[in-house]
Structure formats: structure tokens, C-alpha cells
Coordinates of C-alpha atoms in Angstrom, one line a residue:
M9 CA 15.6 -4.0 38.8
K10 CA 13.2 -5.7 36.4
S11 CA 13.6 -5.1 32.6
P12 CA 12.4 -7.3 29.7
A13 CA 14.8 -10.0 28.8
A14 CA 15.0 -9.0 25.1
V15 CA 16.1 -5.4 25.9
L16 CA 19.9 -5.6 26.0
P17 CA 20.2 -7.7 29.2
F18 CA 23.9 -6.9 29.4
L19 CA 23.0 -3.3 30.4
S20 CA 21.1 -4.5 33.4
I21 CA 24.0 -6.8 34.4
A22 CA 26.5 -4.0 34.0
L23 CA 24.3 -1.6 36.0
T24 CA 23.8 -4.1 38.8
A25 CA 27.5 -4.8 39.0
C26 CA 28.2 -1.1 39.1
L27 CA 25.7 -0.4 41.8
E28 CA 27.0 -3.1 44.0
H29 CA 30.3 -1.2 44.3
P30 CA 29.8 1.4 47.0
I31 CA 32.1 4.1 45.6
A32 CA 30.7 3.6 42.1
Q33 CA 27.2 3.8 43.5
V34 CA 27.8 7.2 45.1
E35 CA 29.4 8.6 42.0
L36 CA 26.5 7.3 39.8
C37 CA 23.9 8.8 42.1
K38 CA 25.6 12.2 41.9
L39 CA 25.5 12.1 38.2
E40 CA 22.1 10.6 37.6
N41 CA 19.4 13.2 36.6
P42 CA 16.0 11.7 36.2
D43 CA 14.5 15.1 35.1
V44 CA 16.2 15.4 31.7
P45 CA 13.1 15.7 29.3
I46 CA 12.7 13.6 26.2
R47 CA 11.1 15.4 23.2
L48 CA 8.1 13.4 22.0
D49 CA 7.0 15.4 19.0
V50 CA 9.9 14.8 16.7
G51 CA 10.6 12.3 14.0
G52 CA 7.1 12.2 12.4
D53 CA 8.0 13.7 9.0
V54 CA 6.3 12.0 6.1
D55 CA 5.9 13.1 2.4
I56 CA 2.9 11.4 0.7
L57 CA 2.5 11.2 -3.1
F58 CA -0.9 10.3 -4.6
V59 CA -0.8 9.1 -8.2
I60 CA -4.5 9.2 -9.3
D61 CA -5.8 7.6 -12.4
N62 CA -7.6 10.3 -14.5
S63 CA -8.9 8.1 -17.3
G64 CA -12.5 7.9 -18.4
S65 CA -13.6 5.1 -16.0
M66 CA -12.4 6.8 -12.7
A67 CA -15.2 9.3 -11.8
E68 CA -16.8 7.4 -9.0
E69 CA -13.4 6.2 -7.6
Q70 CA -12.1 9.8 -7.5
A71 CA -15.3 11.0 -5.7
R72 CA -14.9 8.1 -3.1
L73 CA -11.3 9.0 -2.5
A74 CA -12.2 12.6 -1.9
R75 CA -15.2 11.8 0.2
N76 CA -13.4 9.4 2.5
F77 CA -10.1 11.3 2.7
E78 CA -11.0 12.8 6.2
A79 CA -10.2 9.3 7.7
F80 CA -6.7 9.5 6.3
A81 CA -6.1 13.1 7.4
R82 CA -7.5 12.4 10.9
R83 CA -5.2 9.4 11.4
L84 CA -2.2 11.5 10.3
D85 CA -3.1 14.2 12.8
Q86 CA -3.7 11.6 15.6
M87 CA -0.2 10.2 15.1
G88 CA 1.2 13.8 15.2
A89 CA 2.7 13.5 11.7
H90 CA 4.4 16.5 10.0
Y91 CA 3.2 15.8 6.5
R92 CA 3.1 17.0 2.9
I93 CA 0.6 15.6 0.4
G94 CA 1.2 15.9 -3.3
V95 CA -1.0 14.8 -6.2
T96 CA -0.2 13.9 -9.8
T97 CA -2.1 11.8 -12.4
T98 CA -1.4 8.6 -14.3
D99 CA -1.1 10.5 -17.5
S100 CA 2.4 10.8 -18.8
G101 CA 1.5 10.7 -22.4
N102 CA 1.2 8.0 -25.1
P103 CA 1.4 8.1 -28.9
R104 CA -2.3 7.3 -29.1
C105 CA -3.3 10.2 -26.8
D106 CA -3.2 13.7 -28.3
A107 CA -1.2 15.7 -25.8
T108 CA -3.1 18.9 -26.6
V109 CA -6.3 17.2 -25.5
T110 CA -5.2 15.1 -22.6
T111 CA -2.5 17.6 -21.4
P112 CA -0.4 15.0 -19.6
E113 CA 1.0 16.0 -16.2
G114 CA 4.1 13.9 -16.7
G115 CA 4.6 13.7 -12.9
D116 CA 3.9 17.4 -12.2
L117 CA 2.1 18.0 -8.9
V118 CA -1.4 19.4 -9.5
L119 CA -3.0 21.7 -6.9
R120 CA -6.0 23.4 -8.5
S121 CA -9.6 23.1 -7.3
C122 CA -11.6 20.7 -9.5
L123 CA -14.3 23.4 -9.6
D124 CA -11.9 25.6 -11.7
R125 CA -11.3 22.8 -14.1
L126 CA -15.0 21.9 -14.9
D127 CA -15.2 24.4 -17.8
E128 CA -12.0 23.1 -19.2
G129 CA -13.5 19.7 -19.9
A130 CA -11.5 17.8 -17.3
F131 CA -14.6 15.8 -16.2
K132 CA -15.9 15.0 -19.7
F133 CA -14.9 11.9 -21.8
N134 CA -16.7 11.2 -25.1
D135 CA -20.4 11.5 -24.1
I136 CA -19.8 11.1 -20.4
D137 CA -20.1 14.1 -18.1
A138 CA -18.8 13.3 -14.7
A139 CA -18.9 16.7 -13.0
F140 CA -20.5 15.0 -10.0
A141 CA -17.0 13.6 -9.1
C142 CA -16.1 17.2 -8.2
T143 CA -19.3 19.0 -7.3
D144 CA -20.6 16.3 -5.0
V145 CA -17.5 16.5 -2.8
C146 CA -15.9 20.0 -3.3
G147 CA -17.3 23.4 -2.3
L148 CA -14.1 25.5 -2.6
S149 CA -12.6 27.2 -5.6
S150 CA -8.8 27.7 -6.0
A151 CA -9.3 31.3 -4.7
D152 CA -10.8 29.8 -1.5
L153 CA -7.8 27.5 -1.2
A154 CA -5.0 30.1 -1.7
I155 CA -1.8 28.4 -0.6
V156 CA 0.2 30.2 2.2
P157 CA 3.8 30.7 1.0
T158 CA 6.4 28.5 2.7
S159 CA 10.1 27.8 2.4
T160 CA 11.7 24.4 2.2
D161 CA 15.0 22.8 3.3
L162 CA 16.2 23.2 -0.2
D163 CA 14.7 26.6 -1.1
P164 CA 14.7 29.4 1.5
E165 CA 12.4 31.6 -0.6
R166 CA 8.8 31.7 0.7
R167 CA 6.4 30.9 -2.1
A168 CA 3.2 29.0 -2.7
R169 CA 4.1 25.3 -3.1
P170 CA 2.0 22.8 -5.2
W171 CA 1.3 20.5 -2.2
I172 CA -0.7 20.5 1.0
E173 CA 1.4 20.8 4.1
S174 CA 0.8 20.4 7.9
I175 CA 3.7 20.9 10.2
D176 CA 3.3 21.1 14.0
G177 CA -0.5 21.5 13.3
I178 CA 0.0 24.5 11.1
T179 CA -1.0 24.1 7.5
N180 CA -0.3 26.1 4.3
L181 CA -4.1 26.4 3.8
P182 CA -6.4 29.3 4.7
A183 CA -7.0 29.4 8.4
D184 CA -10.6 28.1 8.2
V185 CA -9.9 25.2 5.7
A186 CA -9.3 21.7 6.9
V187 CA -6.9 19.4 5.1
A188 CA -9.7 16.9 4.2
D189 CA -11.8 19.7 2.7
A190 CA -8.9 20.9 0.6
F191 CA -8.1 17.4 -0.7
A192 CA -11.8 17.0 -1.6
C193 CA -11.2 19.7 -4.1
F194 CA -7.6 19.1 -5.1
G195 CA -7.9 15.3 -5.3
P196 CA -10.5 14.8 -8.1
Q197 CA -8.4 14.9 -11.3
G198 CA -11.1 14.5 -13.9
I199 CA -11.6 11.8 -16.5
D200 CA -10.0 13.3 -19.6
G201 CA -6.5 11.8 -19.1
C202 CA -4.9 9.2 -21.4
G203 CA -6.5 5.8 -21.3
H204 CA -3.1 4.1 -21.5
E205 CA -2.2 4.8 -17.9
Q206 CA 1.3 5.0 -16.6
P207 CA 1.1 5.1 -12.8
L208 CA 4.7 3.8 -12.3
E209 CA 6.3 6.2 -14.8
S210 CA 4.2 9.1 -13.4
M211 CA 5.5 8.2 -9.9
Y212 CA 9.0 8.0 -11.2
L213 CA 8.8 11.4 -12.9
A214 CA 7.2 13.1 -9.9
L215 CA 9.9 11.8 -7.6
K216 CA 12.7 12.8 -10.0
K217 CA 11.3 16.2 -10.5
A218 CA 11.1 16.7 -6.7
L219 CA 14.9 16.3 -6.7
S220 CA 15.5 18.7 -9.6
P221 CA 16.1 22.5 -8.9
K222 CA 14.6 23.3 -12.3
E223 CA 11.2 21.8 -11.5
G224 CA 8.1 23.4 -9.9
H225 CA 7.8 21.0 -7.0
Y226 CA 11.5 20.8 -6.2
G227 CA 12.0 20.2 -2.5
F228 CA 8.7 18.3 -2.0
M229 CA 10.6 15.4 -0.6
R230 CA 12.5 16.1 2.6
E231 CA 15.7 14.1 2.9
D232 CA 15.0 12.9 6.4
A233 CA 11.3 12.2 6.0
L234 CA 9.5 8.9 5.4
L235 CA 8.2 8.7 1.8
S236 CA 4.7 7.1 1.1
V237 CA 3.5 6.6 -2.4
V238 CA -0.2 5.7 -3.0
L239 CA -1.2 4.6 -6.5
V240 CA -5.0 4.8 -7.3
T241 CA -5.9 3.1 -10.5
D242 CA -8.3 0.5 -12.0
E243 CA -6.1 -0.6 -15.0
A244 CA -2.8 -2.2 -15.8
D245 CA 0.3 -0.1 -15.8
C246 CA 1.3 0.9 -19.4
S247 CA 4.7 2.7 -18.7
F248 CA 6.2 2.2 -22.1
E249 CA 9.7 2.6 -23.5
P250 CA 9.5 5.5 -26.0
A251 CA 11.9 3.7 -28.4
F252 CA 9.2 1.1 -28.9
K253 CA 6.2 3.5 -29.2
D254 CA 5.1 1.8 -32.4
I255 CA 3.5 -1.0 -30.4
F256 CA 0.6 1.5 -30.0
M257 CA 0.7 2.7 -33.6
T258 CA 1.6 0.3 -36.5
D259 CA 3.0 -2.7 -34.7
K260 CA 0.1 -4.9 -33.6
T261 CA 2.2 -7.6 -31.8
F262 CA 0.4 -7.0 -28.5
W263 CA -3.0 -5.9 -29.7
E264 CA -5.9 -8.1 -28.6
D265 CA -8.0 -7.4 -31.8
L266 CA -5.8 -7.3 -34.9
G267 CA -8.7 -5.9 -36.9
S268 CA -9.2 -2.9 -34.7
P269 CA -8.0 0.5 -35.9
A270 CA -6.4 1.3 -32.5
P271 CA -5.1 -0.8 -29.5
T272 CA -7.1 -1.1 -26.3
S273 CA -5.7 -1.3 -22.8
A274 CA -5.3 -5.0 -23.4
A275 CA -2.1 -4.1 -25.3
C276 CA -0.6 -2.9 -22.0
W277 CA -1.4 -6.1 -20.2
N278 CA -0.1 -8.2 -23.1
A279 CA 3.1 -6.2 -23.3
G280 CA 4.0 -6.4 -19.6
V281 CA 2.5 -9.5 -18.0
A282 CA 3.0 -13.2 -18.2
C283 CA 0.7 -15.7 -16.4
S284 CA 1.6 -19.2 -15.4
G285 CA -0.6 -22.3 -15.9
P286 CA -2.8 -23.3 -18.8
G287 CA -5.9 -21.2 -17.9
P288 CA -8.6 -20.4 -17.9
V289 CA -7.7 -19.8 -14.2
Y290 CA -4.0 -19.0 -13.9
A291 CA -1.7 -20.0 -11.0
G292 CA -0.4 -16.4 -11.0
C293 CA 0.7 -13.5 -13.1
E294 CA 3.9 -11.6 -12.9
P295 CA 5.7 -8.8 -14.7
E296 CA 7.5 -9.8 -17.8
N297 CA 10.0 -8.1 -20.2
F298 CA 8.8 -8.7 -23.7
S299 CA 10.9 -7.8 -26.8
I300 CA 9.5 -5.9 -29.7
D301 CA 8.9 -9.3 -31.4
G302 CA 6.7 -10.4 -28.5
E303 CA 9.3 -12.8 -27.0
P304 CA 9.6 -13.0 -23.1
G305 CA 12.8 -12.7 -21.2
A306 CA 14.1 -9.6 -22.9
A307 CA 16.9 -7.6 -21.2
D308 CA 15.8 -4.5 -19.4
G309 CA 17.0 -2.3 -22.2
E310 CA 15.1 -4.2 -24.8
A311 CA 11.7 -4.4 -23.1
V312 CA 8.8 -2.6 -24.7
L313 CA 7.5 -1.5 -21.3
R314 CA 9.9 0.1 -18.9
P315 CA 11.3 -2.7 -16.6
I316 CA 10.1 -2.9 -13.0
S317 CA 13.7 -2.5 -12.0
R318 CA 13.6 1.1 -13.1
Y319 CA 11.0 1.9 -10.4
V320 CA 12.3 -0.4 -7.6
D321 CA 15.9 1.0 -8.1
L322 CA 14.8 4.6 -7.8
L323 CA 12.8 4.0 -4.7
S324 CA 15.7 1.9 -3.2
E325 CA 18.1 4.8 -4.0
I326 CA 15.8 7.3 -2.2
R327 CA 15.5 5.0 0.8
A328 CA 19.3 4.5 0.9
D329 CA 19.8 8.2 0.9
K330 CA 17.3 8.7 3.7
Q331 CA 18.8 5.9 5.8
R332 CA 22.3 7.5 5.6
I333 CA 20.7 10.3 7.7
N334 CA 18.3 8.2 9.7
P335 CA 18.6 4.4 9.6
S336 CA 14.9 4.0 10.5
R337 CA 13.6 6.0 7.6
E338 CA 11.5 3.9 5.1
V339 CA 9.8 4.1 1.7
L340 CA 6.3 2.8 1.4
V341 CA 4.2 2.0 -1.7
S342 CA 0.5 1.3 -1.4
L343 CA -2.2 0.6 -4.0
I344 CA -5.9 1.2 -4.2
A345 CA -6.4 -1.0 -7.2
G346 CA -8.0 -4.1 -8.8
V347 CA -7.7 -6.5 -5.9
P348 CA -10.7 -8.0 -4.1
P349 CA -12.0 -6.6 -0.8
G350 CA -10.3 -8.3 2.1
Y351 CA -7.0 -8.9 0.2
E352 CA -5.1 -6.7 2.7
D353 CA -6.2 -8.9 5.6
G354 CA -5.5 -12.2 3.8
A355 CA -9.3 -12.9 3.5
A356 CA -9.2 -12.9 -0.3
E357 CA -6.6 -13.5 -3.0
I358 CA -6.2 -11.8 -6.4
P359 CA -8.0 -13.8 -9.1
Y360 CA -6.1 -14.3 -12.4
A361 CA -8.2 -15.7 -15.1
E362 CA -8.9 -15.5 -18.8
A363 CA -11.7 -13.2 -19.8
E364 CA -14.4 -14.9 -21.9
P365 CA -12.9 -14.9 -25.5
G366 CA -14.3 -12.2 -27.6
S367 CA -16.1 -10.5 -24.7
E368 CA -15.9 -6.8 -24.1
Q369 CA -13.7 -7.5 -21.1
D370 CA -11.4 -9.6 -23.2
L371 CA -11.1 -7.1 -26.0
N372 CA -10.6 -4.1 -23.7
F373 CA -8.3 -5.5 -21.1
G374 CA -7.1 -9.0 -22.1
I375 CA -7.8 -10.4 -18.7
A376 CA -10.7 -11.1 -16.3
P377 CA -11.3 -8.5 -13.6
G378 CA -9.3 -8.5 -10.4
C379 CA -12.4 -7.2 -8.6
V380 CA -16.0 -6.1 -9.4
N381 CA -17.9 -3.4 -7.5
N382 CA -21.3 -4.8 -6.7
S383 CA -21.8 -2.6 -3.6
D384 CA -23.0 0.5 -5.5
G385 CA -24.8 -1.3 -8.2
S386 CA -22.4 -0.1 -10.9
G387 CA -20.8 -3.4 -11.6
S388 CA -17.6 -1.5 -12.4
T389 CA -14.5 -3.6 -12.8
A390 CA -10.7 -3.2 -12.3
V391 CA -7.8 -5.1 -13.8
P392 CA -5.4 -7.0 -11.5
P393 CA -2.4 -4.7 -10.8
V394 CA 0.5 -6.9 -11.7
R395 CA 3.4 -4.5 -12.4
E396 CA 2.2 -2.0 -9.8
R397 CA 1.9 -4.9 -7.3
A398 CA 5.5 -6.0 -7.9
V399 CA 6.8 -2.5 -7.0
A400 CA 4.5 -2.2 -4.0
E401 CA 5.5 -5.6 -2.6
A402 CA 9.2 -4.7 -2.9
F403 CA 8.7 -2.2 -0.1
A404 CA 5.9 -4.0 1.9
G405 CA 7.9 -6.1 4.4
D406 CA 5.5 -8.5 5.9
Q407 CA 2.4 -6.3 5.3
R408 CA -0.1 -6.5 2.5
N409 CA -0.3 -3.0 1.2
L410 CA -2.9 -3.5 -1.6
Y411 CA -6.5 -2.3 -1.1
S412 CA -9.5 -2.8 -3.3
I413 CA -10.7 0.0 -5.5
C414 CA -14.0 -2.0 -6.0
Q415 CA -15.6 -0.8 -2.7
D416 CA -18.1 1.9 -2.1
D417 CA -16.1 3.3 0.7
Y418 CA -12.3 3.8 0.9
T419 CA -12.2 4.6 4.6
S420 CA -10.7 1.3 5.7
A421 CA -8.2 1.5 2.8
L422 CA -7.0 5.0 3.7
E423 CA -6.9 4.2 7.4
G424 CA -4.8 1.1 6.6
I425 CA -2.3 3.1 4.6
A426 CA -2.1 5.6 7.4
R427 CA -1.5 2.8 9.9
Q428 CA 1.4 1.6 7.8
I429 CA 2.8 5.1 7.9
E430 CA 2.5 5.2 11.7
K431 CA 4.3 1.9 12.0
A432 CA 7.1 3.1 9.9
I433 CA 7.6 6.4 11.6
A434 CA 10.8 6.3 13.8
P435 CA 9.9 5.5 17.4
V436 CA 10.6 8.0 20.2
C437 CA 12.7 6.2 22.7
G438 CA 13.6 6.7 26.3
S439 CA 17.1 7.8 27.2
T440 CA 17.9 5.1 29.7
M441 CA 16.6 2.0 31.4
V442 CA 13.4 3.1 33.2
A443 CA 12.4 2.1 36.7
D444 CA 9.4 -0.2 37.4
R445 CA 6.6 1.1 39.6
D446 CA 5.3 -2.4 40.4
L447 CA 7.7 -5.2 40.9
E448 CA 4.9 -7.7 41.7
T449 CA 3.8 -7.9 38.1
E450 CA 5.8 -9.5 35.2
E451 CA 5.4 -6.6 32.8
L452 CA 7.2 -3.3 33.2
E453 CA 5.2 -0.4 34.6
A454 CA 7.3 2.6 33.7
D455 CA 7.6 5.5 36.1
C456 CA 7.2 8.4 33.6
K457 CA 5.5 11.7 33.4
V458 CA 4.4 13.3 30.1
Q459 CA 3.7 17.0 29.8
Q460 CA 2.4 19.5 27.2
I461 CA 4.2 22.9 27.2
V462 CA 2.5 25.9 25.7
D463 CA 4.1 29.4 26.1
G464 CA 6.3 28.0 28.9
Q465 CA 3.4 26.6 30.9
A466 CA 3.4 22.8 31.5
S467 CA 0.4 20.6 32.0
N468 CA 0.3 16.8 32.5
V469 CA -0.9 14.7 29.6
P470 CA -3.2 11.8 30.6
A471 CA -2.5 8.2 29.8
C472 CA -4.5 6.9 26.8
E473 CA -7.4 4.5 27.6
P474 CA -7.5 1.0 26.2
V475 CA -10.2 0.3 23.6
G476 CA -11.0 -3.1 22.1
A477 CA -8.1 -5.5 21.7
D478 CA -5.3 -3.3 20.5
E479 CA -6.4 0.3 20.2
W480 CA -6.2 3.4 22.4
A481 CA -8.5 6.4 23.0
V482 CA -8.1 9.9 24.3
P483 CA -9.8 10.3 27.7
A484 CA -12.9 12.6 27.9
G485 CA -12.0 16.2 28.3
S486 CA -8.6 16.0 26.7
S487 CA -7.4 16.3 23.1
V488 CA -4.2 14.3 23.5
C489 CA -3.0 11.3 25.5
A490 CA 0.3 9.5 26.0
V491 CA 1.1 5.8 25.4
I492 CA 4.2 4.2 26.9
L493 CA 5.2 1.0 25.2
T494 CA 7.2 -1.4 27.2
D495 CA 6.9 -4.9 25.6
P496 CA 9.7 -5.7 23.1
S497 CA 9.1 -9.4 22.7
G498 CA 5.4 -10.3 23.1
L499 CA 5.6 -10.7 26.8
T500 CA 2.0 -9.7 27.2
P501 CA -0.9 -11.2 25.2
S502 CA -2.0 -7.7 23.9
K503 CA -0.3 -6.0 21.0
R504 CA -1.3 -2.7 22.5
D505 CA 1.9 -2.3 24.5
D506 CA 4.3 -3.8 21.9
M507 CA 7.4 -1.7 21.1
T508 CA 8.2 -1.0 17.5
I509 CA 9.9 -3.9 15.6
V510 CA 11.5 -3.2 12.3
A511 CA 13.3 -5.4 9.8
D512 CA 17.0 -4.6 9.7
P513 CA 18.8 -5.9 6.5
E514 CA 21.9 -6.9 8.6
K515 CA 20.4 -7.9 11.9
G516 CA 17.0 -9.2 11.0
S517 CA 14.1 -8.1 13.2
T518 CA 15.1 -5.5 15.7
V519 CA 13.6 -3.3 18.4
P520 CA 15.0 0.2 17.8
C521 CA 14.5 1.5 21.3
A522 CA 16.0 -1.7 22.8
D523 CA 19.0 -1.2 20.5
R524 CA 19.5 2.2 22.0
G525 CA 19.6 0.8 25.6
T526 CA 16.2 1.7 26.9
N527 CA 13.1 -0.3 27.8
V528 CA 10.4 2.3 26.9
E529 CA 9.0 3.9 23.7
F530 CA 6.5 6.8 23.6
K531 CA 3.6 7.7 21.4
L532 CA 1.1 10.5 21.5
H533 CA -2.5 9.9 20.3
R534 CA -4.7 12.8 19.4
E535 CA -8.3 13.5 18.7
G536 CA -9.2 16.9 17.2
P537 CA -6.7 19.5 16.0
R538 CA -3.2 19.8 17.5
V539 CA -2.7 22.6 20.0
R540 CA -0.8 25.3 18.2
G541 CA 2.7 26.0 19.6
A542 CA 2.6 23.0 21.9
T543 CA 5.6 20.8 22.6
Y544 CA 5.6 17.5 24.5
T545 CA 8.2 16.0 26.8
A546 CA 8.5 12.9 29.0
T547 CA 10.6 12.5 32.1
C548 CA 11.2 9.1 33.6
L549 CA 12.7 7.8 36.8
S550 CA 15.6 5.6 35.7
E551 CA 16.7 2.3 37.2
A552 CA 19.9 4.0 38.4
A553 CA 18.0 6.8 40.1
E554 CA 15.6 4.4 41.7
A555 CA 18.6 2.4 43.1
C556 CA 19.9 5.6 44.7
R557 CA 16.7 6.1 46.8

């Protein structure tokens, strides 16, 4: 029987040898059962943490994120993900920010409608009133968004959790509220947060608290779920070491303007980034550990900003714990930040350049913009995300997981982040080598049937229809379709039928389904809401069963 050369060829050799022996053939045919169903709707668990900048310049960006979130939720539903979405802010405190005014979240998950926070001043900063960032996108109060109590793997008590959840198509939201509509109200965090943003420390605290029984969002992270972190910010990370807090108060080593009564965000750039080359255009910029005296190369414990290793190590530990349970589980980190549009596709690179000396950009940020938004006429700028980028790239593999915040629409960014999640979700593999329906063609045409079961009644699921170069679409009249992937090694020109390939630290690139002794992988593609209570199975005629005919 035909099977792709890359899919454990020794299995085919062993099978052929076995079948050539008459007695072995009879016994194998007695034992072979082609009707054992394969569950297709398992393995798609993903926990998603959004860390959203809530400083004074982020009103338009928060509104865009909320307005375009439907694209993200739709993609998660299409891939059949069982997901949780938590939100925190970049405000984890700073000596220059009065905690009674900015009320730092410190990594706590926030799940209150922005409408309920308007009167608290969340959308006011100095003389700016940015209520539109909420009212233009949100129409539901917290009462309208009452969270349905649920239990978790770590806490059997049913209670309202501070996150959005959708498991098997059932959410913890009121029955008539869509996930995207809920996020449009929960996502906007206001603009009254501390202007010395700490996206990395806020991420760290949120994840640590999710593991602590004493914290309000304990259990947010499921031990066998993929973890995706999304940082949304327009400034440099300022996650500082509390022992060196004086760099924001009396020690002006990193201040851009020594005559100023207070440091600007430039102090954060100067305290955590070093650029190579003479300027004014730099060859590149990377995270740097600076000592309290301003000297580079400080040990992690002597750096005025928390070292990047703090964040990479935590995420690596979380990934290692997950992979002890499921070796395919991953941790992803993505940014919507100060990179130019097209960076994710390699169409643009991050510019690192000196700002004009003495300019407002120079005094405020210490570096020229990484991107400028000219699409909406605002001319808003964002700082290149050097420290955040280093953490994201540590978990990127061969993908670019940075998207531009300087766009008037985040649909493509959110869809890109969702696609990365889909690629990282563990594939659903066949249970054996599957028979080929057409021996005349080079590629495998698997003999499989996919069914949807609701209340014990089974119905056939149609095959997905090809669209464009590499996409699939649900046929008219159906809400779900099946994709059977059979190409482990680029046998066909299209990527549409490519089986999942992952990077294994010990074996290099590997095809998980091929490693399990099968030549097929399954995916379900949806349009519209998931059918409640539905389960999905596939049955395939195996090579062994075909030989018995």
C-alpha cells in the first residue's frame, strides 16, 4: 500500500512482511477493526492572557482592539478551541505613580465593563477625556455581563471567575452575549494607569498569581492547555527592580533631561536597552543589564530593570511543566506594539534610530518611533519594543510574532495571533496507517468518514472546500467541515494538506502524527457557533484492513 516516505517507512515494511505470511495475514484480519472511532474534538485547550497598556496614550488602540476582537474570537471558534481569555494591565506600580490614583492591577485579572468604570475616571488623563474608547465599542454593563459560575481543575467550587471562557461551545457569559461583545466591554482598560508601563512584570505577576491558591484568578491556567500571552503596548517596558527605585526619584543617571523635575519614559529606555552602531541609525538594539551607576553588563541581580531571564525562565518553567503531561504543549508570546506594519511577514524591519536631539520625542522616549500611525490621521507613535521583543522571540520558533500597533485595524494582527495558536494546538492523529482510495495518484487519498454525533444521532460531516492557495471553507448549508491532512514532507505544492510540523528540542523538526505511526491528521473547520452537545469522530479504513479484502 502507498504511504508517504517520511511517515515511518519501517511500519509499511513490517506490515508488508507480516501480510505476506498466510497465517499472520489471517490472524491480523481477524483482529483488524476499521470502525474504532477517533475523537476529533479533543486537545484544543488554550489559555490566553492579554496584557493591555492603560496609560494616557492608549485610548484609540484600546478601542481598535475591542472593535476588531470579533476576528480573533471567530478564528478560535473555527478551530474548535476550548479557551479562556483573561485581561490585566501594564500597571504594576512605580514610585512616580500614586497608587491611590492609578490603582495598579499588579497582574490581577480585570473583568468589569468599561461602562461601569467611566464615572471612576478610568478614561480620563490630565485634560484628556477618552470615554469614546469605551462607549464607541461597548453597550453592555457589568450587570448585563454577569458571569456564570464555573469550577476549575484546581477548585471544584462553582463561582464566577474573572475571565471569559468557552468550552465545547458553551461560555460563562449570559446566553445571548457573544464572546466578542463581552470583550468589547471588558477589554478597554482606560488611560489612567501608570505611564511607566511594566508589561513584562504584569505578565509575570498574572501568571504567578494564577498558580497561587490565595489569589483571585487561581486556576486560570490549565496544566495541560496551551498558553498564549498577548502584550499590547506603545512604549518601552519599564519593569524595574524595587531595590533600585531611586532611579525614578532622586538618582538621575538614566533621565533624558537632567533639569526636569521628573523622569519621562525615556528613563525606561535608557535603563534597559543598548543599541549598536554610532547612530543616528543603529544596527540594532537589544536588552541590556545596567547597574545603578549606568554601567552595562551588570549581573542579573544588580540590574536596575528586572532581567529578561526572569520572564523567559518563568515561561520556560510553565512550558516544561505542561510538556511533562503533553509533549506537544507550547507557550506563545505575541506583541501588538511599536513595529512597522508588515513586520510579521518580513515586509518591513524595525527601525532603530536616534530621535532628533532636544525634540519632544527625544525627551519623552529617548528613541525615534518604531512606527507611526498615518492611517487615521492621528500621527500617533510607538516605541520599538526591545525588551518585550526579546521575550516574545524566545518562544517564536521560526515565526514572527510581532504586529504593529500603528494600524487603524487590528484584524490581521488578531487573526495572525489566532493562527499561531491553531498551529500550536496538538494535532489529532489517526490510529493506524490509513488505506489509499486512489493508487493512481502520488498523494495519499485517505479512506475516512467523519461524523457529528448529537444526542446519539450521527450525521456525516462534509469535507472542507479549498479556497485560495492554502485556505479551507465550510460548504454551503453546513456549519462545520472536515480536513484530512496527509502530506508530511511537502509532497504536494500546496500547503493546504501539510501535516503539522513542530520543532522538537531533541529530534529537530518532527511530524507528531507520523511519529505515532499514522499517515493522517484531522482538523475541523467551523463557521458560526458550535453545535451544543456535539462530538465528532472519524473512522478510517486501515492499510491492514484493505489488505484483507
